[in-house]
Every structure is written in C-alpha cells, then in structure tokens.
PDB file of C-alpha atoms in Angstrom:
ATOM      1  CA  GLU A  98      97.045 110.241  98.115  1.00 43.00           C
ATOM      2  CA  ALA A  99      98.686 107.873 100.571  1.00 47.00           C
ATOM      3  CA  SER A 100     101.440 105.723  99.108  1.00 56.00           C
ATOM      4  CA  SER A 101     102.331 102.102  99.671  1.00 63.00           C
ATOM      5  CA  ARG A 102     105.982 103.135  99.969  1.00 64.00           C
ATOM      6  CA  GLU A 103     107.519 104.549 103.105  1.00 68.00           C
ATOM      7  CA  PHE A 104     110.670 106.658 103.307  1.00 68.00           C
ATOM      8  CA  SER A 105     112.787 107.459 106.325  1.00 74.00           C
ATOM      9  CA  VAL A 106     116.076 109.314 106.800  1.00 84.00           C
ATOM     10  CA  GLU A 107     118.413 108.879 109.745  1.00 85.00           C
ATOM     11  CA  GLU A 108     121.532 110.893 110.512  1.00 81.00           C
ATOM     12  CA  ASP A 109     123.484 108.504 112.708  1.00 84.00           C
ATOM     13  CA  ARG A 110     126.385 110.934 112.919  1.00 86.00           C
ATOM     14  CA  PRO A 111     127.013 114.418 111.495  1.00 87.00           C
ATOM     15  CA  LEU A 112     126.718 114.489 107.688  1.00 84.00           C
ATOM     16  CA  HIS A 113     126.225 110.713 107.452  1.00 87.00           C
ATOM     17  CA  TYR A 114     122.735 109.663 106.455  1.00 84.00           C
ATOM     18  CA  LYS A 115     120.820 106.416 106.113  1.00 83.00           C
ATOM     19  CA  PHE A 116     117.880 106.333 103.752  1.00 79.00           C
ATOM     20  CA  ARG A 117     115.338 103.572 104.100  1.00 73.00           C
ATOM     21  CA  VAL A 118     112.722 102.738 101.475  1.00 71.00           C
ATOM     22  CA  SER A 119     110.101 100.104 102.233  1.00 68.00           C
ATOM     23  CA  GLY A 120     107.074  98.913 100.313  1.00 69.00           C
ATOM     24  CA  PRO A 121     105.283  95.887  98.871  1.00 75.00           C
ATOM     25  CA  THR A 122     107.804  95.491  96.039  1.00 73.00           C
ATOM     26  CA  PHE A 123     110.362  94.279  98.577  1.00 73.00           C
ATOM     27  CA  CYS A 124     108.039  91.840 100.375  1.00 77.00           C
ATOM     28  CA  SER A 125     108.047  88.045 100.265  1.00 81.00           C
ATOM     29  CA  TRP A 126     104.682  87.063  98.819  1.00 80.00           C
ATOM     30  CA  ASN A 127     104.454  83.662 100.466  1.00 82.00           C
ATOM     31  CA  LEU A 128     100.959  83.706 101.975  1.00 83.00           C
ATOM     32  CA  ASN A 129      97.682  82.605 100.358  1.00 85.00           C
ATOM     33  CA  ASN A 130      99.450  81.332  97.246  1.00 80.00           C
ATOM     34  CA  GLY A 131     101.143  84.678  96.703  1.00 81.00           C
ATOM     35  CA  ALA A 132      98.037  86.827  97.246  1.00 84.00           C
ATOM     36  CA  THR A 133      99.148  88.246 100.614  1.00 87.00           C
ATOM     37  CA  SER A 134     102.350  89.377 102.257  1.00 86.00           C
ATOM     38  CA  GLN A 135     103.269  90.443 105.764  1.00 80.00           C
ATOM     39  CA  ASP A 136     105.941  92.962 106.676  1.00 78.00           C
ATOM     40  CA  ALA A 137     108.259  92.981 109.707  1.00 75.00           C
ATOM     41  CA  SER A 138     105.686  94.837 111.806  1.00 79.00           C
ATOM     42  CA  GLY A 139     103.043  92.186 111.161  1.00 81.00           C
ATOM     43  CA  ARG A 140     101.018  94.320 108.765  1.00 81.00           C
ATOM     44  CA  SER A 141      99.321  92.385 105.953  1.00 85.00           C
ATOM     45  CA  TRP A 142      99.447  93.594 102.362  1.00 87.00           C
ATOM     46  CA  PRO A 143      97.069  92.521  99.568  1.00 91.00           C
ATOM     47  CA  VAL A 144      98.764  91.765  96.257  1.00 92.00           C
ATOM     48  CA  SER A 145      96.989  94.743  94.666  1.00 94.00           C
ATOM     49  CA  ALA A 146      99.316  96.959  96.731  1.00 92.00           C
ATOM     50  CA  LEU A 147     101.949  96.308  94.070  1.00 93.00           C
ATOM     51  CA  LEU A 148      99.979  98.619  91.763  1.00 95.00           C
ATOM     52  CA  GLU A 149      99.552 101.471  94.242  1.00 93.00           C
ATOM     53  CA  GLU A 150     102.154 103.570  92.424  1.00 91.00           C
ATOM     54  CA  MET A 151      99.494 103.959  89.710  1.00 93.00           C
ATOM     55  CA  ARG A 152      97.161 105.736  92.129  1.00 94.00           C
ATOM     56  CA  GLY A 153      96.235 109.203  90.959  1.00 90.00           C
ATOM     57  CA  THR A 154      97.306 108.471  87.380  1.00 93.00           C
ATOM     58  CA  CYS A 155      95.611 107.147  84.246  1.00 96.00           C
ATOM     59  CA  VAL A 156      96.887 105.053  81.356  1.00 97.00           C
ATOM     60  CA  ASN A 157      95.259 105.224  77.932  1.00 95.00           C
ATOM     61  CA  THR A 158      95.442 103.919  74.392  1.00 96.00           C
ATOM     62  CA  THR A 159      93.650 104.710  71.130  1.00 94.00           C
ATOM     63  CA  GLN A 160      92.292 102.002  68.841  1.00 92.00           C
ATOM     64  CA  GLY A 161      90.641 103.363  65.751  1.00 91.00           C
ATOM     65  CA  TRP A 162      87.806 105.745  66.597  1.00 92.00           C
ATOM     66  CA  TRP A 163      87.909 105.068  70.343  1.00 95.00           C
ATOM     67  CA  THR A 164      90.300 105.976  73.137  1.00 95.00           C
ATOM     68  CA  TYR A 165      90.321 103.878  76.310  1.00 97.00           C
ATOM     69  CA  GLU A 166      91.463 105.217  79.676  1.00 97.00           C
ATOM     70  CA  TYR A 167      91.970 103.331  82.925  1.00 98.00           C
ATOM     71  CA  CYS A 168      92.393 105.282  86.153  1.00 97.00           C
ATOM     72  CA  PHE A 169      93.608 103.233  89.100  1.00 96.00           C
ATOM     73  CA  PRO A 170      91.829 101.833  90.936  1.00 94.00           C
ATOM     74  CA  HIS A 171      88.327 102.858  90.088  1.00 95.00           C
ATOM     75  CA  SER A 172      87.299 103.201  86.427  1.00 97.00           C
ATOM     76  CA  LEU A 173      87.686 102.404  82.758  1.00 97.00           C
ATOM     77  CA  ILE A 174      86.148 104.746  80.195  1.00 97.00           C
ATOM     78  CA  GLN A 175      85.810 104.773  76.412  1.00 97.00           C
ATOM     79  CA  PHE A 176      85.572 108.037  74.507  1.00 96.00           C
ATOM     80  CA  HIS A 177      86.026 109.685  71.140  1.00 94.00           C
ATOM     81  CA  LEU A 178      88.065 112.856  70.832  1.00 89.00           C
ATOM     82  CA  ALA A 179      86.196 115.416  68.739  1.00 84.00           C
ATOM     83  CA  GLY A 180      87.834 117.522  66.013  1.00 75.00           C
ATOM     84  CA  ASN A 181      89.647 119.885  68.377  1.00 77.00           C
ATOM     85  CA  GLY A 182      91.215 116.949  70.184  1.00 75.00           C
ATOM     86  CA  LYS A 183      89.972 118.186  73.561  1.00 81.00           C
ATOM     87  CA  THR A 184      86.270 117.333  73.685  1.00 88.00           C
ATOM     88  CA  ARG A 185      85.310 113.800  74.712  1.00 90.00           C
ATOM     89  CA  ASP A 186      82.113 112.948  72.892  1.00 90.00           C
ATOM     90  CA  PRO A 187      80.657 110.415  73.214  1.00 93.00           C
ATOM     91  CA  THR A 188      81.886 108.905  76.482  1.00 95.00           C
ATOM     92  CA  HIS A 189      80.998 105.483  77.898  1.00 96.00           C
ATOM     93  CA  ILE A 190      81.930 104.075  81.292  1.00 97.00           C
ATOM     94  CA  LEU A 191      83.024 100.475  80.703  1.00 97.00           C
ATOM     95  CA  GLY A 192      83.232  99.684  84.416  1.00 97.00           C
ATOM     96  CA  THR A 193      83.715 101.465  87.709  1.00 97.00           C
ATOM     97  CA  LEU A 194      84.007 101.035  91.473  1.00 96.00           C
ATOM     98  CA  ASN A 195      82.514 104.458  92.078  1.00 93.00           C
ATOM     99  CA  GLY A 196      79.144 104.236  93.788  1.00 90.00           C
ATOM    100  CA  THR A 197      79.818 100.689  95.001  1.00 91.00           C
ATOM    101  CA  THR A 198      80.809  99.259  98.359  1.00 93.00           C
ATOM    102  CA  SER A 199      84.053  97.831  96.965  1.00 93.00           C
ATOM    103  CA  PRO A 200      87.034  99.379  98.790  1.00 93.00           C
ATOM    104  CA  THR A 201      89.194 101.884  96.916  1.00 93.00           C
ATOM    105  CA  ALA A 202      91.393 103.204  99.748  1.00 92.00           C
ATOM    106  CA  PRO A 203      95.164 102.663  99.439  1.00 91.00           C
ATOM    107  CA  ASN A 204      96.245  99.049  99.946  1.00 90.00           C
ATOM    108  CA  THR A 205      92.657  97.742 100.178  1.00 92.00           C
ATOM    109  CA  VAL A 206      91.681  97.256  96.522  1.00 94.00           C
ATOM    110  CA  LYS A 207      90.183  93.825  95.874  1.00 94.00           C
ATOM    111  CA  MET A 208      91.809  91.790  93.114  1.00 94.00           C
ATOM    112  CA  GLU A 209      92.337  88.089  92.531  1.00 93.00           C
ATOM    113  CA  THR A 210      95.215  86.089  91.111  1.00 92.00           C
ATOM    114  CA  ILE A 211      94.354  83.874  88.156  1.00 91.00           C
ATOM    115  CA  ARG A 212      96.265  81.750  85.668  1.00 87.00           C
ATOM    116  CA  LEU A 213      95.210  82.288  82.063  1.00 81.00           C
ATOM    117  CA  LYS A 214      95.017  79.459  79.556  1.00 72.00           C
ATOM    118  CA  PRO A 215      97.784  79.353  76.922  1.00 60.00           C
ATOM    119  CA  SER A 216      96.828  81.207  73.741  1.00 54.00           C
ATOM    120  CA  ILE A 217      98.434  78.651  71.418  1.00 46.00           C
ATOM    121  CA  SER A 218      97.968  74.924  71.046  1.00 49.00           C
ATOM    122  CA  PRO A 219     100.487  72.372  72.370  1.00 49.00           C
ATOM    123  CA  ARG A 220     101.375  71.463  68.767  1.00 48.00           C
ATOM    124  CA  GLU A 221     102.373  75.072  67.963  1.00 43.00           C
ATOM    125  CA  ARG A 222     104.258  75.542  71.203  1.00 42.00           C
ATOM    126  CA  ARG A 223     108.052  75.276  71.036  1.00 45.00           C
ATOM    127  CA  GLU A 224     108.585  75.303  74.794  1.00 45.00           C
ATOM    128  CA  PRO A 225     106.663  74.622  78.041  1.00 47.00           C
ATOM    129  CA  PRO A 226     103.873  77.141  78.774  1.00 50.00           C
ATOM    130  CA  SER A 227     104.598  79.927  81.241  1.00 59.00           C
ATOM    131  CA  ASN A 228     102.699  79.373  84.476  1.00 68.00           C
ATOM    132  CA  HIS A 229     102.948  82.962  85.675  1.00 84.00           C
ATOM    133  CA  LEU A 230      99.958  84.548  87.381  1.00 89.00           C
ATOM    134  CA  THR A 231      97.744  87.401  86.235  1.00 93.00           C
ATOM    135  CA  LEU A 232      96.120  89.897  88.592  1.00 94.00           C
ATOM    136  CA  GLN A 233      92.428  90.441  87.819  1.00 96.00           C
ATOM    137  CA  GLN A 234      90.048  93.208  88.860  1.00 97.00           C
ATOM    138  CA  TYR A 235      86.325  93.309  88.083  1.00 97.00           C
ATOM    139  CA  LEU A 236      84.680  96.622  87.222  1.00 97.00           C
ATOM    140  CA  GLY A 237      80.898  96.683  86.838  1.00 96.00           C
ATOM    141  CA  GLY A 238      78.175  99.321  86.839  1.00 96.00           C
ATOM    142  CA  GLY A 239      79.159 100.966  83.566  1.00 97.00           C
ATOM    143  CA  THR A 240      77.010 102.876  81.082  1.00 97.00           C
ATOM    144  CA  VAL A 241      73.919 100.885  80.130  1.00 97.00           C
ATOM    145  CA  CYS A 242      74.421  98.976  76.870  1.00 96.00           C
ATOM    146  CA  ASP A 243      71.801  99.689  74.185  1.00 95.00           C
ATOM    147  CA  GLU A 244      71.885  96.111  72.874  1.00 95.00           C
ATOM    148  CA  THR A 245      71.524  94.287  76.215  1.00 95.00           C
ATOM    149  CA  SER A 246      69.941  96.952  78.467  1.00 97.00           C
ATOM    150  CA  GLN A 247      72.566  95.953  81.048  1.00 96.00           C
ATOM    151  CA  PRO A 248      75.439  97.990  82.505  1.00 97.00           C
ATOM    152  CA  ARG A 249      78.773  97.560  80.766  1.00 97.00           C
ATOM    153  CA  SER A 250      81.442  95.617  82.693  1.00 97.00           C
ATOM    154  CA  THR A 251      85.138  94.847  82.340  1.00 97.00           C
ATOM    155  CA  LYS A 252      87.683  92.353  83.587  1.00 97.00           C
ATOM    156  CA  MET A 253      90.949  94.226  84.070  1.00 97.00           C
ATOM    157  CA  ARG A 254      93.949  91.906  83.837  1.00 96.00           C
ATOM    158  CA  PHE A 255      97.378  93.064  84.975  1.00 96.00           C
ATOM    159  CA  GLN A 256     100.543  91.251  83.953  1.00 94.00           C
ATOM    160  CA  CYS A 257     104.289  91.591  84.232  1.00 93.00           C
ATOM    161  CA  PRO A 258     105.513  92.256  80.663  1.00 91.00           C
ATOM    162  CA  LEU A 259     107.507  89.603  78.862  1.00 87.00           C
ATOM    163  CA  LYS A 260     110.382  92.060  78.353  1.00 85.00           C
ATOM    164  CA  TRP A 261     110.198  93.244  81.947  1.00 83.00           C
ATOM    165  CA  LYS A 262     113.882  94.132  82.082  1.00 82.00           C
ATOM    166  CA  SER A 263     113.483  96.811  79.413  1.00 86.00           C
ATOM    167  CA  GLN A 264     109.801  97.829  79.557  1.00 84.00           C
ATOM    168  CA  THR A 265     109.600 100.545  82.193  1.00 88.00           C
ATOM    169  CA  GLU A 266     106.123 101.949  81.498  1.00 93.00           C
ATOM    170  CA  THR A 267     102.649 100.651  82.302  1.00 95.00           C
ATOM    171  CA  GLN A 268     100.704 100.072  79.070  1.00 95.00           C
ATOM    172  CA  ILE A 269      97.320  98.876  77.864  1.00 96.00           C
ATOM    173  CA  VAL A 270      98.222  96.107  75.410  1.00 95.00           C
ATOM    174  CA  SER A 271      94.909  94.418  74.638  1.00 94.00           C
ATOM    175  CA  ILE A 272      91.192  95.288  74.595  1.00 96.00           C
ATOM    176  CA  GLN A 273      88.616  92.670  73.646  1.00 94.00           C
ATOM    177  CA  GLU A 274      84.830  92.587  73.732  1.00 94.00           C
ATOM    178  CA  GLY A 275      84.151  88.920  74.447  1.00 91.00           C
ATOM    179  CA  SER A 276      80.391  89.419  74.611  1.00 94.00           C
ATOM    180  CA  LEU A 277      78.257  92.456  73.892  1.00 96.00           C
ATOM    181  CA  CYS A 278      79.395  95.240  76.253  1.00 96.00           C
ATOM    182  CA  GLU A 279      81.538  92.844  78.327  1.00 97.00           C
ATOM    183  CA  TYR A 280      85.208  93.659  77.983  1.00 97.00           C
ATOM    184  CA  GLU A 281      88.584  92.163  78.804  1.00 96.00           C
ATOM    185  CA  VAL A 282      91.531  94.538  79.080  1.00 96.00           C
ATOM    186  CA  VAL A 283      95.162  93.530  79.569  1.00 95.00           C
ATOM    187  CA  ILE A 284      97.573  96.006  81.152  1.00 96.00           C
ATOM    188  CA  GLN A 285     101.261  95.193  81.400  1.00 95.00           C
ATOM    189  CA  SER A 286     103.153  96.841  84.237  1.00 95.00           C
ATOM    190  CA  PRO A 287     106.688  96.344  85.582  1.00 93.00           C
ATOM    191  CA  MET A 288     105.237  97.076  89.036  1.00 92.00           C
ATOM    192  CA  LEU A 289     104.202  93.416  89.241  1.00 93.00           C
ATOM    193  CA  CYS A 290     107.613  92.029  88.338  1.00 91.00           C
ATOM    194  CA  GLY A 291     108.931  92.156  91.903  1.00 86.00           C
ATOM    195  CA  HIS A 292     106.589  89.229  92.658  1.00 89.00           C
ATOM    196  CA  SER A 293     108.122  85.964  91.438  1.00 87.00           C
ATOM    197  CA  LYS A 294     104.770  84.362  90.614  1.00 90.00           C
ATOM    198  CA  PHE A 295     104.007  87.099  88.060  1.00 91.00           C
ATOM    199  CA  LEU A 296     107.297  86.727  86.190  1.00 88.00           C
ATOM    200  CA  PRO A 297     106.700  85.164  82.750  1.00 85.00           C
ATOM    201  CA  THR A 298     108.949  82.524  81.294  1.00 74.00           C
ATOM    202  CA  ILE A 299     111.289  84.192  78.827  1.00 63.00           C
ATOM    203  CA  PRO A 300     111.143  82.373  75.470  1.00 57.00           C
ATOM    204  CA  MET A 301     114.329  80.715  74.344  1.00 53.00           C
ATOM    205  CA  GLY A 302     116.078  82.345  71.410  1.00 54.00           C
ATOM    206  CA  LYS A 303     117.373  80.617  68.337  1.00 56.00           C
ATOM    207  CA  GLN A 304     119.130  77.362  69.077  1.00 53.00           C
ATOM    208  CA  THR A 305     121.725  75.616  67.001  1.00 59.00           C
ATOM    209  CA  ILE A 306     121.445  71.867  66.588  1.00 59.00           C
ATOM    210  CA  GLN A 307     124.642  70.197  65.482  1.00 61.00           C
ATOM    211  CA  CYS A 308     124.464  66.724  64.028  1.00 64.00           C
ATOM    212  CA  THR A 309     127.325  64.319  63.453  1.00 61.00           C
ATOM    213  CA  ALA A 310     127.273  61.275  61.221  1.00 62.00           C
ATOM    214  CA  GLU A 311     127.961  57.890  62.745  1.00 65.00           C
ATOM    215  CA  ASN A 312     130.002  55.355  60.809  1.00 59.00           C
TER     216      ASN A 312
END
C-alpha cells in the first residue's frame, strides 16, 4: 500500500547522510478550519491522511460475546469467536465502503471534522469544556438488520487520546448502539495528536486552596 509518508536519503559528502521524512503529521492544518493542509509543493492533503498509517491494519476489541474489528479505511465487522477461538460465527458487517463509490485510495478517504457535545452537565464540570475536534467517518451498507430490514450503519469517530503523551497505540474505546443497528464507535489514536485542533484539554490535577483569616 502507498504511504502518506515519504523518505529520502542524501549523501552530500562521503559517509555523511541526510535523512528526510515528510508527511501529514508535520503539516500546518490551517485551511478549511483544519480540514485541509498544503505542503511545500502545493499538494493538498485531506485531514484523514493523518490516519493513513493504519492502512493495511485492523484494530479490535471484545465486549462480552462479541468482538468488533475495524480495518482502515473500509469496514467494521462484529463477530463471535467459536470454541476453538479461530472460527468467526456469526459475523455481521456493521458498515463498509466496499461496493460503494466512496474513495478508499491513500490520502483520499472522506471524513469530516465535528465537535461533540460535552458528556457532563455544566454543574458537574470543574473546568471549561475541551473544544477539541473529532474526526468522523460514515460507514453504511452493512448486513441487513432483522429488526428494521435496513442495512446496518456506523459512525466512526476518531479522537486524540486524553493521555496522548503516554498512549502510543490506537484503540477502540467505546461502542454504542444509539438506535437499532445504528452504531457509534470511538477510536482513540495518537496519529491525530499532531493536529492542534484535535488535542484535548488536559484536566487540571488536584489544587490546593489556602485561606487566611482577616482581622
């Protein structure tokens, strides 16, 4: 698979080398409210290019009876591992780009930037809400749902993890079925953390309040 990163090596004099690494992580995302960047050659990059290092790999998690697996950029499946741990039965496609006209080639995947609503009320909040962005991908055309007779679909939401300095792996952290056979999946990946608009506000730790009596 083609990569969003480019490597070059130059030997400017004998036994002295210059290595150059370029890619979307190093870009300034200052176009279209952070959704597009442009490199020195004038080439435009969609924000989804930040996730291209996931191409050719899958990330999965098990919740109870089901295992969920997302393979970038094209599909999310749900399956149960049978007794031998190798047979997937049953298997449901929860959303896919396969068989659609949506682009899947490197650096062309369509995603949108959104800002999610805070999950706690202002009264419970101890600090201002984080206004970081989330990257969202829609996957439709899944296995037909028995209850609705409609294909399953999923909103994939990618975020920079809160502990982005220490979390080095891409992980599925949340799976919800908001409506019958309509899913919302949150994946946290440090690949997004090179983009300032995806960086979450780090919560403040314990604070000491010192009071003095006035005479």
